Every structure is written in C-alpha cells, then in structure tokens.
Amino acid sequence: MPRVIANAEQRSINLPEMIDALRTARPDPRDEDSFARFAPELQALGNNRSFLSEIICAELAEDCRNQQAVSAYGPQVIALYQGDGVMVRANCWPQARHSLVRNNRPESFFYDVPHDHNFSFLTLGYAGPGYLSDHFEYDHGSVAGAAGESVTLTPAARTRLEPGCTHLYRAHIDVHSQQPPEAFSVSLNIIEASATTPLRDQYVFDLANGRIAGLANPVATASLLPLLARLDGAEGRDLLNRFAERHPSDRIRYAAVTALADVAGDADTRAGVFERALANGSLLVRTRAGEDLSKLAAMVSMNSTSDRIVASNRS
Ligand SMILES: [Fe+2]
C-alpha cells in the first residue's frame, strides 16, 4: 500500500513558498525516499487554511481562464503549478449523493474503479473527511498489459485520506479502489509529470476476476497510426517501422505493428510483420504478436503459408 508519512508539521506556508521549496529541493518522484523527504512542505501548505479558497476566488473572477489553459483534467482538478518535473494540484472528491457525482457518474471520479498510477505522487487530505481506499499491490514487470490478462493483486489495508493524512503512492505498484467520502473532500497532490509520464500505461483492474480490465490512459498517438499506414509516403512508413521497433510506449509500438500488418498485401507479408514483432523488446508486443500470428494461422490453415506461421509461432 502507499507509504504513510507521519505529519508533525507545525509551519504554515503559502503556495509560492512551497514552489520555491520545490525548486530548491528538487525532489525526485522516481526516488521514493527523495520524494518522501519533501512531504513536510506539502504538509505545511496543508496547514494554510485559506490559500486554496483565495486561488479559487481569483480563478472565478477570471472565468477560470487560467485553469482552462493549464489543466487537462476537468473540474475535479485545480492545477496549482507545473514545472520541474512535477505538477501540484488540488483534487475534489464529492460525496456519492452530490449532484456532481449524480450528473457525471461515479466513474468520472474513479469511484469503484480499481487502478494503478503511471506516476508516483504525494497526497495530503486537506478538507472534509476524505475518501476511502482499498489498497492492493501487483508486479508490473510480470504483466504484458493486455486487457483481460490475469494479474495477481495482493490485498493490503483499507484507509481513509483524513485531513493531514499523507500518502506516497508508488508508480506501477500501488493499486487502489476508491469509495466516495461521506462529505465533500479535497486532497492536495504533488505528482510526477515528466515528459515520458503520459507514455507509461495506467491500468484499470477487474478485482473480482483478477484481470486487467483495460487502459486508464489511452494514448491519442496510437489512433493516428492506422491512418498513417493507409497514406502514401516513405517518411510515414519509415516512422511506423521505427515506432514498431523502439517507441518508448509499448502501446504505441504495438499500434504501429498492427497498422503495418493491416496494410500488408497478403498473408505472408502480414505474418512477416508479426514474426518480426516476436523479437521486440516489449513483452506486450511479443505477447500480442504471438496471439495475432495464431489468429492468422487459423484463418489461412491448410496451406503452406499457415504451416510457416504456425512453425514460427512455436519457435
Ligand atoms: Fe488513484
């Protein structure tokens, strides 16, 4: 479960002071101890009981133009700062009967949607009783990341993010299923926001069946690749081949493989695309390409092409 960080902080600081501290300390979200050492600054900001209302008043006076310019999260999130590889934000957690939940569905707030995170983050209960979490852990390195794939989720404790309570969630390790708080609540977060964060997968889990239910952060880039494959141009074909081979996102690698396979002229060429993918450095790409080869073999069985595909898939 997330690391629980004791809060004995007596100071109260404002947001610019915490940002100054961020720029000085430069905590590394990928280093758990480095990130945890910064928790007192977040806790000191949490002791400031007026800063957030002042920011909201300023935003409302400007029709929230600043929020619309910097935040892609929607009304649940108030962006407070982005830079130095992190984002500072406030998150709203309405209770189950709140009109925000009724009008936008509980899933919009990730209630009852078990998920991991593709970023590490520090979170502090700031206002209200706090949401509940049932915690689990899993071994990210042991899964390819396909929807429906079996995954072992080890149960941990149930917690409430009470005011002042501070948790450090570890990317790709901690899974939680959130329940709405009993009354409107607010948390303050410092989250990892590097250039590669959006390329790393975040999963939604099916707890009842111990499976990956799907991706929580589909990558928009992937949807452009089938289009690119169908258009003329050597540059586009070269880019697809490079993406299939070594794009940092497994998801985009596999999207490039399937885009190339979809426009292959015949079964032999199509099989060749998947066969090359069997040697890919990504477990997701290798697993899915093997499945695709099996499906292709079933489609063209009883001919020499099928025989070659099956032999390759078994090797
Ligand atoms: Fe979460």
PDB file of C-alpha atoms and ligand atoms in Angstrom:
ATOM      1  CA  MET A   1       0.000   0.000   0.000  1.00  0.00           C
ATOM      2  CA  PRO A   2       1.141   3.608  -0.267  1.00  0.00           C
ATOM      3  CA  ARG A   3       3.781   4.776   2.175  1.00  0.00           C
ATOM      4  CA  VAL A   4       2.086   6.561   5.079  1.00  0.00           C
ATOM      5  CA  ILE A   5       4.092   9.615   6.132  1.00  0.00           C
ATOM      6  CA  ALA A   6       3.697  10.994   9.629  1.00  0.00           C
ATOM      7  CA  ASN A   7       2.625  14.611   9.863  1.00  0.00           C
ATOM      8  CA  ALA A   8       4.064  16.633  12.738  1.00  0.00           C
ATOM      9  CA  GLU A   9       4.460  19.789  10.665  1.00  0.00           C
ATOM     10  CA  GLN A  10       3.637  22.996  12.558  1.00  0.00           C
ATOM     11  CA  ARG A  11       4.565  25.526   9.880  1.00  0.00           C
ATOM     12  CA  SER A  12       2.023  27.085   7.544  1.00  0.00           C
ATOM     13  CA  ILE A  13       3.316  28.248   4.168  1.00  0.00           C
ATOM     14  CA  ASN A  14       1.676  29.658   1.052  1.00  0.00           C
ATOM     15  CA  LEU A  15       1.832  28.199  -2.441  1.00  0.00           C
ATOM     16  CA  PRO A  16       4.709  30.370  -3.752  1.00  0.00           C
ATOM     17  CA  GLU A  17       6.762  29.347  -0.710  1.00  0.00           C
ATOM     18  CA  MET A  18       6.128  25.681  -1.449  1.00  0.00           C
ATOM     19  CA  ILE A  19       7.050  26.187  -5.104  1.00  0.00           C
ATOM     20  CA  ASP A  20      10.288  27.863  -4.003  1.00  0.00           C
ATOM     21  CA  ALA A  21      10.978  24.842  -1.807  1.00  0.00           C
ATOM     22  CA  LEU A  22      10.280  22.533  -4.760  1.00  0.00           C
ATOM     23  CA  ARG A  23      12.757  24.412  -6.926  1.00  0.00           C
ATOM     24  CA  THR A  24      15.385  24.285  -4.207  1.00  0.00           C
ATOM     25  CA  ALA A  25      14.961  20.698  -3.031  1.00  0.00           C
ATOM     26  CA  ARG A  26      14.116  19.267  -6.487  1.00  0.00           C
ATOM     27  CA  PRO A  27      12.606  16.040  -5.089  1.00  0.00           C
ATOM     28  CA  ASP A  28      12.838  13.091  -7.484  1.00  0.00           C
ATOM     29  CA  PRO A  29       9.425  11.361  -7.723  1.00  0.00           C
ATOM     30  CA  ARG A  30      11.160   8.225  -9.016  1.00  0.00           C
ATOM     31  CA  ASP A  31      13.203   8.006  -5.835  1.00  0.00           C
ATOM     32  CA  GLU A  32      10.801   7.071  -3.047  1.00  0.00           C
ATOM     33  CA  ASP A  33      12.962   8.420  -0.222  1.00  0.00           C
ATOM     34  CA  SER A  34      13.744  11.662  -2.053  1.00  0.00           C
ATOM     35  CA  PHE A  35      10.059  12.222  -2.723  1.00  0.00           C
ATOM     36  CA  ALA A  36       9.052  11.320   0.845  1.00  0.00           C
ATOM     37  CA  ARG A  37      11.506  13.867   2.259  1.00  0.00           C
ATOM     38  CA  PHE A  38       9.500  16.619   0.579  1.00  0.00           C
ATOM     39  CA  ALA A  39       6.267  15.651   2.366  1.00  0.00           C
ATOM     40  CA  PRO A  40       6.710  18.242   5.181  1.00  0.00           C
ATOM     41  CA  GLU A  41       6.484  21.071   2.617  1.00  0.00           C
ATOM     42  CA  LEU A  42       3.164  19.704   1.342  1.00  0.00           C
ATOM     43  CA  GLN A  43       2.019  19.281   4.920  1.00  0.00           C
ATOM     44  CA  ALA A  44       2.986  22.898   5.686  1.00  0.00           C
ATOM     45  CA  LEU A  45       0.928  24.025   2.680  1.00  0.00           C
ATOM     46  CA  GLY A  46      -1.923  21.914   4.023  1.00  0.00           C
ATOM     47  CA  ASN A  47      -1.720  23.873   7.283  1.00  0.00           C
ATOM     48  CA  ASN A  48      -2.557  27.023   5.327  1.00  0.00           C
ATOM     49  CA  ARG A  49      -6.352  27.011   5.517  1.00  0.00           C
ATOM     50  CA  SER A  50      -7.005  29.950   3.200  1.00  0.00           C
ATOM     51  CA  PHE A  51      -4.680  29.649   0.191  1.00  0.00           C
ATOM     52  CA  LEU A  52      -6.939  27.406  -1.876  1.00  0.00           C
ATOM     53  CA  SER A  53     -10.064  29.482  -1.401  1.00  0.00           C
ATOM     54  CA  GLU A  54      -8.086  32.573  -2.425  1.00  0.00           C
ATOM     55  CA  ILE A  55      -6.918  30.812  -5.606  1.00  0.00           C
ATOM     56  CA  ILE A  56     -10.461  29.665  -6.423  1.00  0.00           C
ATOM     57  CA  CYS A  57     -11.807  33.197  -5.917  1.00  0.00           C
ATOM     58  CA  ALA A  58      -9.138  34.547  -8.274  1.00  0.00           C
ATOM     59  CA  GLU A  59      -9.978  31.894 -10.867  1.00  0.00           C
ATOM     60  CA  LEU A  60     -13.711  32.618 -10.657  1.00  0.00           C
ATOM     61  CA  ALA A  61     -13.041  36.328 -11.130  1.00  0.00           C
ATOM     62  CA  GLU A  62     -11.329  35.424 -14.436  1.00  0.00           C
ATOM     63  CA  ASP A  63     -13.929  32.856 -15.581  1.00  0.00           C
ATOM     64  CA  CYS A  64     -11.390  30.116 -14.790  1.00  0.00           C
ATOM     65  CA  ARG A  65      -9.382  31.079 -17.889  1.00  0.00           C
ATOM     66  CA  ASN A  66      -6.116  30.111 -16.234  1.00  0.00           C
ATOM     67  CA  GLN A  67      -7.416  26.655 -15.282  1.00  0.00           C
ATOM     68  CA  GLN A  68      -8.738  26.048 -18.781  1.00  0.00           C
ATOM     69  CA  ALA A  69      -5.334  26.967 -20.214  1.00  0.00           C
ATOM     70  CA  VAL A  70      -3.228  24.731 -17.974  1.00  0.00           C
ATOM     71  CA  SER A  71      -5.399  21.824 -16.820  1.00  0.00           C
ATOM     72  CA  ALA A  72      -6.498  18.893 -18.953  1.00  0.00           C
ATOM     73  CA  TYR A  73      -8.210  17.195 -16.034  1.00  0.00           C
ATOM     74  CA  GLY A  74     -11.625  18.866 -15.902  1.00  0.00           C
ATOM     75  CA  PRO A  75     -13.497  20.283 -12.939  1.00  0.00           C
ATOM     76  CA  GLN A  76     -12.315  17.685 -10.416  1.00  0.00           C
ATOM     77  CA  VAL A  77      -8.791  19.077 -10.501  1.00  0.00           C
ATOM     78  CA  ILE A  78      -7.470  22.544  -9.750  1.00  0.00           C
ATOM     79  CA  ALA A  79      -3.994  22.923 -11.226  1.00  0.00           C
ATOM     80  CA  LEU A  80      -1.738  24.879  -8.888  1.00  0.00           C
ATOM     81  CA  TYR A  81       1.705  24.580 -10.505  1.00  0.00           C
ATOM     82  CA  GLN A  82       3.512  22.667 -13.218  1.00  0.00           C
ATOM     83  CA  GLY A  83       7.269  22.629 -13.692  1.00  0.00           C
ATOM     84  CA  ASP A  84      10.494  20.965 -12.571  1.00  0.00           C
ATOM     85  CA  GLY A  85       9.090  17.528 -13.473  1.00  0.00           C
ATOM     86  CA  VAL A  86       6.095  17.730 -11.147  1.00  0.00           C
ATOM     87  CA  MET A  87       2.561  19.061 -11.010  1.00  0.00           C
ATOM     88  CA  VAL A  88       0.865  20.424  -7.890  1.00  0.00           C
ATOM     89  CA  ARG A  89      -2.896  20.179  -7.851  1.00  0.00           C
ATOM     90  CA  ALA A  90      -5.955  20.072  -5.635  1.00  0.00           C
ATOM     91  CA  ASN A  91      -8.467  17.285  -6.204  1.00  0.00           C
ATOM     92  CA  CYS A  92     -12.149  17.457  -5.310  1.00  0.00           C
ATOM     93  CA  TRP A  93     -13.918  14.370  -4.010  1.00  0.00           C
ATOM     94  CA  PRO A  94     -17.695  14.868  -3.827  1.00  0.00           C
ATOM     95  CA  GLN A  95     -19.837  12.538  -1.758  1.00  0.00           C
ATOM     96  CA  ALA A  96     -21.942   9.874  -3.507  1.00  0.00           C
ATOM     97  CA  ARG A  97     -25.175  11.893  -3.367  1.00  0.00           C
ATOM     98  CA  HIS A  98     -23.597  15.099  -4.610  1.00  0.00           C
ATOM     99  CA  SER A  99     -25.035  16.396  -7.894  1.00  0.00           C
ATOM    100  CA  LEU A 100     -21.523  16.305  -9.422  1.00  0.00           C
ATOM    101  CA  VAL A 101     -21.477  12.530  -8.947  1.00  0.00           C
ATOM    102  CA  ARG A 102     -25.100  12.007  -9.966  1.00  0.00           C
ATOM    103  CA  ASN A 103     -24.703  14.087 -13.120  1.00  0.00           C
ATOM    104  CA  ASN A 104     -21.273  12.807 -14.152  1.00  0.00           C
ATOM    105  CA  ARG A 105     -21.395   9.162 -12.956  1.00  0.00           C
ATOM    106  CA  PRO A 106     -19.180   7.823 -10.119  1.00  0.00           C
ATOM    107  CA  GLU A 107     -16.615   6.505 -12.596  1.00  0.00           C
ATOM    108  CA  SER A 108     -15.786  10.094 -13.552  1.00  0.00           C
ATOM    109  CA  PHE A 109     -14.254  10.409 -10.087  1.00  0.00           C
ATOM    110  CA  PHE A 110     -12.648   6.944 -10.258  1.00  0.00           C
ATOM    111  CA  TYR A 111     -15.011   5.704  -7.525  1.00  0.00           C
ATOM    112  CA  ASP A 112     -15.136   1.899  -7.609  1.00  0.00           C
ATOM    113  CA  VAL A 113     -12.636   1.873 -10.474  1.00  0.00           C
ATOM    114  CA  PRO A 114      -9.582  -0.043  -9.172  1.00  0.00           C
ATOM    115  CA  HIS A 115      -6.490   1.429 -10.811  1.00  0.00           C
ATOM    116  CA  ASP A 116      -2.766   1.889 -10.504  1.00  0.00           C
ATOM    117  CA  HIS A 117      -0.916   5.077 -11.468  1.00  0.00           C
ATOM    118  CA  ASN A 118       1.661   5.712 -14.152  1.00  0.00           C
ATOM    119  CA  PHE A 119       3.241   8.332 -11.887  1.00  0.00           C
ATOM    120  CA  SER A 120       4.288   8.475  -8.257  1.00  0.00           C
ATOM    121  CA  PHE A 121       2.540  11.076  -6.153  1.00  0.00           C
ATOM    122  CA  LEU A 122       2.330  12.555  -2.703  1.00  0.00           C
ATOM    123  CA  THR A 123      -1.190  13.241  -1.491  1.00  0.00           C
ATOM    124  CA  LEU A 124      -2.486  15.017   1.595  1.00  0.00           C
ATOM    125  CA  GLY A 125      -6.029  15.151   2.964  1.00  0.00           C
ATOM    126  CA  TYR A 126      -6.825  18.883   3.032  1.00  0.00           C
ATOM    127  CA  ALA A 127     -10.556  19.247   3.693  1.00  0.00           C
ATOM    128  CA  GLY A 128     -13.530  17.031   4.504  1.00  0.00           C
ATOM    129  CA  PRO A 129     -13.469  13.523   5.943  1.00  0.00           C
ATOM    130  CA  GLY A 130     -11.541  12.067   2.960  1.00  0.00           C
ATOM    131  CA  TYR A 131     -12.222   9.262   0.502  1.00  0.00           C
ATOM    132  CA  LEU A 132     -11.745   5.609   1.365  1.00  0.00           C
ATOM    133  CA  SER A 133      -9.310   3.349  -0.466  1.00  0.00           C
ATOM    134  CA  ASP A 134      -8.977  -0.410  -0.561  1.00  0.00           C
ATOM    135  CA  HIS A 135      -5.318  -0.982  -1.365  1.00  0.00           C
ATOM    136  CA  PHE A 136      -3.614  -3.703  -3.402  1.00  0.00           C
ATOM    137  CA  GLU A 137      -0.190  -4.243  -4.902  1.00  0.00           C
ATOM    138  CA  TYR A 138       0.908  -6.006  -8.095  1.00  0.00           C
ATOM    139  CA  ASP A 139       4.072  -6.823 -10.018  1.00  0.00           C
ATOM    140  CA  HIS A 140       4.034  -4.500 -13.015  1.00  0.00           C
ATOM    141  CA  GLY A 141       7.024  -6.234 -14.595  1.00  0.00           C
ATOM    142  CA  SER A 142       5.202  -9.549 -14.776  1.00  0.00           C
ATOM    143  CA  VAL A 143       2.307  -8.356 -16.923  1.00  0.00           C
ATOM    144  CA  ALA A 144       2.251  -7.515 -20.611  1.00  0.00           C
ATOM    145  CA  GLY A 145      -0.609  -5.086 -20.103  1.00  0.00           C
ATOM    146  CA  ALA A 146      -3.295  -6.614 -22.319  1.00  0.00           C
ATOM    147  CA  ALA A 147      -6.974  -6.221 -21.465  1.00  0.00           C
ATOM    148  CA  GLY A 148      -8.232  -9.485 -19.952  1.00  0.00           C
ATOM    149  CA  GLU A 149      -4.758 -10.576 -18.829  1.00  0.00           C
ATOM    150  CA  SER A 150      -4.548 -12.347 -15.453  1.00  0.00           C
ATOM    151  CA  VAL A 151      -2.842 -10.403 -12.711  1.00  0.00           C
ATOM    152  CA  THR A 152      -2.140 -11.183  -9.065  1.00  0.00           C
ATOM    153  CA  LEU A 153      -3.423  -8.345  -6.874  1.00  0.00           C
ATOM    154  CA  THR A 154      -2.242  -8.674  -3.295  1.00  0.00           C
ATOM    155  CA  PRO A 155      -4.713  -7.043  -0.882  1.00  0.00           C
ATOM    156  CA  ALA A 156      -3.402  -4.553   1.658  1.00  0.00           C
ATOM    157  CA  ALA A 157      -5.246  -2.296   4.087  1.00  0.00           C
ATOM    158  CA  ARG A 158      -8.282  -0.002   3.781  1.00  0.00           C
ATOM    159  CA  THR A 159      -7.530   3.642   4.565  1.00  0.00           C
ATOM    160  CA  ARG A 160      -9.258   6.999   4.665  1.00  0.00           C
ATOM    161  CA  LEU A 161      -7.358  10.063   3.478  1.00  0.00           C
ATOM    162  CA  GLU A 162      -8.246  12.116   6.522  1.00  0.00           C
ATOM    163  CA  PRO A 163      -7.192  15.768   6.867  1.00  0.00           C
ATOM    164  CA  GLY A 164      -3.437  15.919   7.412  1.00  0.00           C
ATOM    165  CA  CYS A 165      -3.011  12.269   6.415  1.00  0.00           C
ATOM    166  CA  THR A 166      -0.153  11.957   3.897  1.00  0.00           C
ATOM    167  CA  HIS A 167       0.393   9.066   1.474  1.00  0.00           C
ATOM    168  CA  LEU A 168       3.078   8.416  -1.116  1.00  0.00           C
ATOM    169  CA  TYR A 169       1.733   6.298  -3.975  1.00  0.00           C
ATOM    170  CA  ARG A 170       4.361   4.377  -5.935  1.00  0.00           C
ATOM    171  CA  ALA A 171       4.001   4.304  -9.712  1.00  0.00           C
ATOM    172  CA  HIS A 172       3.083   0.891 -11.150  1.00  0.00           C
ATOM    173  CA  ILE A 173       2.982  -0.750  -7.697  1.00  0.00           C
ATOM    174  CA  ASP A 174       0.100   0.616  -5.634  1.00  0.00           C
ATOM    175  CA  VAL A 175      -3.450  -0.098  -6.752  1.00  0.00           C
ATOM    176  CA  HIS A 176      -6.460   1.386  -5.030  1.00  0.00           C
ATOM    177  CA  SER A 177     -10.209   1.194  -5.309  1.00  0.00           C
ATOM    178  CA  GLN A 178     -11.725   4.431  -4.043  1.00  0.00           C
ATOM    179  CA  GLN A 179     -15.058   4.938  -2.342  1.00  0.00           C
ATOM    180  CA  PRO A 180     -16.624   8.395  -2.095  1.00  0.00           C
ATOM    181  CA  PRO A 181     -16.218  10.283   1.172  1.00  0.00           C
ATOM    182  CA  GLU A 182     -19.148  10.935   3.458  1.00  0.00           C
ATOM    183  CA  ALA A 183     -18.906  14.659   2.713  1.00  0.00           C
ATOM    184  CA  PHE A 184     -17.206  16.814   0.100  1.00  0.00           C
ATOM    185  CA  SER A 185     -13.441  16.430   0.477  1.00  0.00           C
ATOM    186  CA  VAL A 186     -10.296  17.899  -1.025  1.00  0.00           C
ATOM    187  CA  SER A 187      -6.787  16.494  -1.349  1.00  0.00           C
ATOM    188  CA  LEU A 188      -3.548  18.227  -2.318  1.00  0.00           C
ATOM    189  CA  ASN A 189      -1.159  16.340  -4.587  1.00  0.00           C
ATOM    190  CA  ILE A 190       2.343  16.610  -5.931  1.00  0.00           C
ATOM    191  CA  ILE A 191       2.556  14.276  -8.892  1.00  0.00           C
ATOM    192  CA  GLU A 192       5.354  13.175 -11.176  1.00  0.00           C
ATOM    193  CA  ALA A 193       4.930  14.935 -14.523  1.00  0.00           C
ATOM    194  CA  SER A 194       7.906  14.076 -16.700  1.00  0.00           C
ATOM    195  CA  ALA A 195       7.851  14.054 -20.498  1.00  0.00           C
ATOM    196  CA  THR A 196       7.527  10.273 -20.511  1.00  0.00           C
ATOM    197  CA  THR A 197       4.747  10.008 -17.923  1.00  0.00           C
ATOM    198  CA  PRO A 198       1.894  10.070 -20.481  1.00  0.00           C
ATOM    199  CA  LEU A 199       3.568   7.247 -22.410  1.00  0.00           C
ATOM    200  CA  ARG A 200       3.540   4.879 -19.445  1.00  0.00           C
ATOM    201  CA  ASP A 201       0.454   2.705 -19.053  1.00  0.00           C
ATOM    202  CA  GLN A 202      -2.080   3.123 -16.271  1.00  0.00           C
ATOM    203  CA  TYR A 203      -4.404   0.163 -15.833  1.00  0.00           C
ATOM    204  CA  VAL A 204      -7.929  -0.367 -14.594  1.00  0.00           C
ATOM    205  CA  PHE A 205      -8.373  -3.733 -12.875  1.00  0.00           C
ATOM    206  CA  ASP A 206     -11.186  -6.268 -12.585  1.00  0.00           C
ATOM    207  CA  LEU A 207     -10.790  -7.244  -8.932  1.00  0.00           C
ATOM    208  CA  ALA A 208     -13.443  -9.973  -8.979  1.00  0.00           C
ATOM    209  CA  ASN A 209     -11.684 -11.912 -11.724  1.00  0.00           C
ATOM    210  CA  GLY A 210      -8.086 -10.849 -11.067  1.00  0.00           C
ATOM    211  CA  ARG A 211      -7.575  -9.329 -14.504  1.00  0.00           C
ATOM    212  CA  ILE A 212      -6.509  -6.137 -16.235  1.00  0.00           C
ATOM    213  CA  ALA A 213      -9.786  -4.581 -17.350  1.00  0.00           C
ATOM    214  CA  GLY A 214      -8.153  -2.077 -19.681  1.00  0.00           C
ATOM    215  CA  LEU A 215      -6.142   1.094 -20.009  1.00  0.00           C
ATOM    216  CA  ALA A 216      -6.991   4.172 -17.971  1.00  0.00           C
ATOM    217  CA  ASN A 217      -4.865   6.451 -20.168  1.00  0.00           C
ATOM    218  CA  PRO A 218      -5.266   5.601 -23.841  1.00  0.00           C
ATOM    219  CA  VAL A 219      -2.602   7.308 -25.948  1.00  0.00           C
ATOM    220  CA  ALA A 220      -4.014   9.550 -28.672  1.00  0.00           C
ATOM    221  CA  THR A 221      -0.936   8.997 -30.846  1.00  0.00           C
ATOM    222  CA  ALA A 222      -1.902   5.362 -31.363  1.00  0.00           C
ATOM    223  CA  SER A 223      -5.096   6.272 -33.179  1.00  0.00           C
ATOM    224  CA  LEU A 224      -3.162   8.196 -35.867  1.00  0.00           C
ATOM    225  CA  LEU A 225      -1.006   5.235 -36.876  1.00  0.00           C
ATOM    226  CA  PRO A 226      -3.647   3.232 -38.815  1.00  0.00           C
ATOM    227  CA  LEU A 227      -4.388   6.396 -40.770  1.00  0.00           C
ATOM    228  CA  LEU A 228      -0.702   6.975 -41.476  1.00  0.00           C
ATOM    229  CA  ALA A 229      -0.306   3.391 -42.693  1.00  0.00           C
ATOM    230  CA  ARG A 230      -3.012   3.906 -45.289  1.00  0.00           C
ATOM    231  CA  LEU A 231      -1.469   7.044 -46.747  1.00  0.00           C
ATOM    232  CA  ASP A 232       1.326   7.201 -49.304  1.00  0.00           C
ATOM    233  CA  GLY A 233       4.716   8.484 -48.213  1.00  0.00           C
ATOM    234  CA  ALA A 234       8.068   6.936 -47.456  1.00  0.00           C
ATOM    235  CA  GLU A 235       8.500   9.097 -44.365  1.00  0.00           C
ATOM    236  CA  GLY A 236       5.299   7.756 -42.838  1.00  0.00           C
ATOM    237  CA  ARG A 237       6.270   4.153 -43.499  1.00  0.00           C
ATOM    238  CA  ASP A 238       9.726   4.735 -42.040  1.00  0.00           C
ATOM    239  CA  LEU A 239       8.195   6.329 -38.941  1.00  0.00           C
ATOM    240  CA  LEU A 240       5.826   3.380 -38.471  1.00  0.00           C
ATOM    241  CA  ASN A 241       8.719   0.938 -38.678  1.00  0.00           C
ATOM    242  CA  ARG A 242      10.724   2.944 -36.139  1.00  0.00           C
ATOM    243  CA  PHE A 243       7.754   3.233 -33.793  1.00  0.00           C
ATOM    244  CA  ALA A 244       7.115  -0.524 -34.063  1.00  0.00           C
ATOM    245  CA  GLU A 245      10.727  -1.234 -33.217  1.00  0.00           C
ATOM    246  CA  ARG A 246      11.585   1.124 -30.404  1.00  0.00           C
ATOM    247  CA  HIS A 247       8.958   3.673 -29.375  1.00  0.00           C
ATOM    248  CA  PRO A 248       9.162   4.221 -25.565  1.00  0.00           C
ATOM    249  CA  SER A 249       5.472   3.320 -25.228  1.00  0.00           C
ATOM    250  CA  ASP A 250       4.694  -0.402 -25.589  1.00  0.00           C
ATOM    251  CA  ARG A 251       1.170   0.582 -26.515  1.00  0.00           C
ATOM    252  CA  ILE A 252       2.344   2.728 -29.435  1.00  0.00           C
ATOM    253  CA  ARG A 253       4.822   0.064 -30.559  1.00  0.00           C
ATOM    254  CA  TYR A 254       2.010  -2.455 -30.818  1.00  0.00           C
ATOM    255  CA  ALA A 255      -0.274   0.065 -32.554  1.00  0.00           C
ATOM    256  CA  ALA A 256       2.464   0.566 -35.164  1.00  0.00           C
ATOM    257  CA  VAL A 257       2.839  -3.206 -35.629  1.00  0.00           C
ATOM    258  CA  THR A 258      -0.898  -3.691 -36.202  1.00  0.00           C
ATOM    259  CA  ALA A 259      -1.048  -0.642 -38.506  1.00  0.00           C
ATOM    260  CA  LEU A 260       1.723  -2.168 -40.648  1.00  0.00           C
ATOM    261  CA  ALA A 261       0.071  -5.588 -40.576  1.00  0.00           C
ATOM    262  CA  ASP A 262      -3.338  -4.193 -41.533  1.00  0.00           C
ATOM    263  CA  VAL A 263      -1.994  -2.774 -44.795  1.00  0.00           C
ATOM    264  CA  ALA A 264       0.152  -5.801 -45.658  1.00  0.00           C
ATOM    265  CA  GLY A 265      -0.835  -7.013 -49.108  1.00  0.00           C
ATOM    266  CA  ASP A 266      -1.086 -10.741 -48.378  1.00  0.00           C
ATOM    267  CA  ALA A 267      -0.970 -13.223 -45.520  1.00  0.00           C
ATOM    268  CA  ASP A 268       2.742 -13.886 -45.967  1.00  0.00           C
ATOM    269  CA  THR A 269       3.628 -10.205 -45.613  1.00  0.00           C
ATOM    270  CA  ARG A 270       1.226  -9.801 -42.720  1.00  0.00           C
ATOM    271  CA  ALA A 271       2.744 -12.798 -40.974  1.00  0.00           C
ATOM    272  CA  GLY A 272       6.195 -11.321 -41.552  1.00  0.00           C
ATOM    273  CA  VAL A 273       5.206  -8.167 -39.660  1.00  0.00           C
ATOM    274  CA  PHE A 274       4.082 -10.217 -36.658  1.00  0.00           C
ATOM    275  CA  GLU A 275       7.089 -12.528 -36.850  1.00  0.00           C
ATOM    276  CA  ARG A 276       9.460  -9.571 -36.620  1.00  0.00           C
ATOM    277  CA  ALA A 277       7.456  -8.331 -33.630  1.00  0.00           C
ATOM    278  CA  LEU A 278       8.106 -11.627 -31.807  1.00  0.00           C
ATOM    279  CA  ALA A 279      11.659 -10.366 -31.236  1.00  0.00           C
ATOM    280  CA  ASN A 280      10.538  -6.973 -29.926  1.00  0.00           C
ATOM    281  CA  GLY A 281      11.904  -5.778 -26.601  1.00  0.00           C
ATOM    282  CA  SER A 282       8.380  -5.238 -25.281  1.00  0.00           C
ATOM    283  CA  LEU A 283       6.566  -8.098 -23.554  1.00  0.00           C
ATOM    284  CA  LEU A 284       3.247  -6.589 -24.623  1.00  0.00           C
ATOM    285  CA  VAL A 285       4.281  -6.502 -28.286  1.00  0.00           C
ATOM    286  CA  ARG A 286       5.682 -10.047 -28.213  1.00  0.00           C
ATOM    287  CA  THR A 287       2.589 -11.438 -26.485  1.00  0.00           C
ATOM    288  CA  ARG A 288       0.084  -9.708 -28.728  1.00  0.00           C
ATOM    289  CA  ALA A 289       2.048 -10.502 -31.906  1.00  0.00           C
ATOM    290  CA  GLY A 290       2.070 -14.175 -30.927  1.00  0.00           C
ATOM    291  CA  GLU A 291      -1.703 -14.061 -30.473  1.00  0.00           C
ATOM    292  CA  ASP A 292      -2.096 -12.315 -33.821  1.00  0.00           C
ATOM    293  CA  LEU A 293       0.028 -14.945 -35.542  1.00  0.00           C
ATOM    294  CA  SER A 294      -2.133 -17.696 -34.083  1.00  0.00           C
ATOM    295  CA  LYS A 295      -5.289 -15.994 -35.337  1.00  0.00           C
ATOM    296  CA  LEU A 296      -3.745 -15.516 -38.754  1.00  0.00           C
ATOM    297  CA  ALA A 297      -2.679 -19.128 -38.865  1.00  0.00           C
ATOM    298  CA  ALA A 298      -6.230 -20.241 -38.062  1.00  0.00           C
ATOM    299  CA  MET A 299      -7.527 -18.099 -40.915  1.00  0.00           C
ATOM    300  CA  VAL A 300      -5.171 -19.495 -43.538  1.00  0.00           C
ATOM    301  CA  SER A 301      -4.841 -23.046 -42.277  1.00  0.00           C
ATOM    302  CA  MET A 302      -4.268 -25.943 -44.666  1.00  0.00           C
ATOM    303  CA  ASN A 303      -1.876 -24.055 -46.897  1.00  0.00           C
ATOM    304  CA  SER A 304       1.838 -23.519 -46.883  1.00  0.00           C
ATOM    305  CA  THR A 305       1.589 -20.013 -45.513  1.00  0.00           C
ATOM    306  CA  SER A 306      -0.280 -21.288 -42.496  1.00  0.00           C
ATOM    307  CA  ASP A 307       2.308 -24.008 -41.916  1.00  0.00           C
ATOM    308  CA  ARG A 308       5.105 -21.434 -41.863  1.00  0.00           C
ATOM    309  CA  ILE A 309       3.238 -19.174 -39.465  1.00  0.00           C
ATOM    310  CA  VAL A 310       2.482 -21.961 -37.007  1.00  0.00           C
ATOM    311  CA  ALA A 311       6.082 -23.203 -37.087  1.00  0.00           C
ATOM    312  CA  SER A 312       7.337 -19.691 -36.388  1.00  0.00           C
ATOM    313  CA  ASN A 313       4.872 -19.125 -33.568  1.00  0.00           C
ATOM    314  CA  ARG A 314       6.004 -22.307 -31.835  1.00  0.00           C
ATOM    315  CA  SER A 315       9.671 -21.429 -32.089  1.00  0.00           C
TER     316      SER A 315
HETATM  317 FE    FE B   1      -5.821   6.931  -7.863  1.00  0.00          FE
END
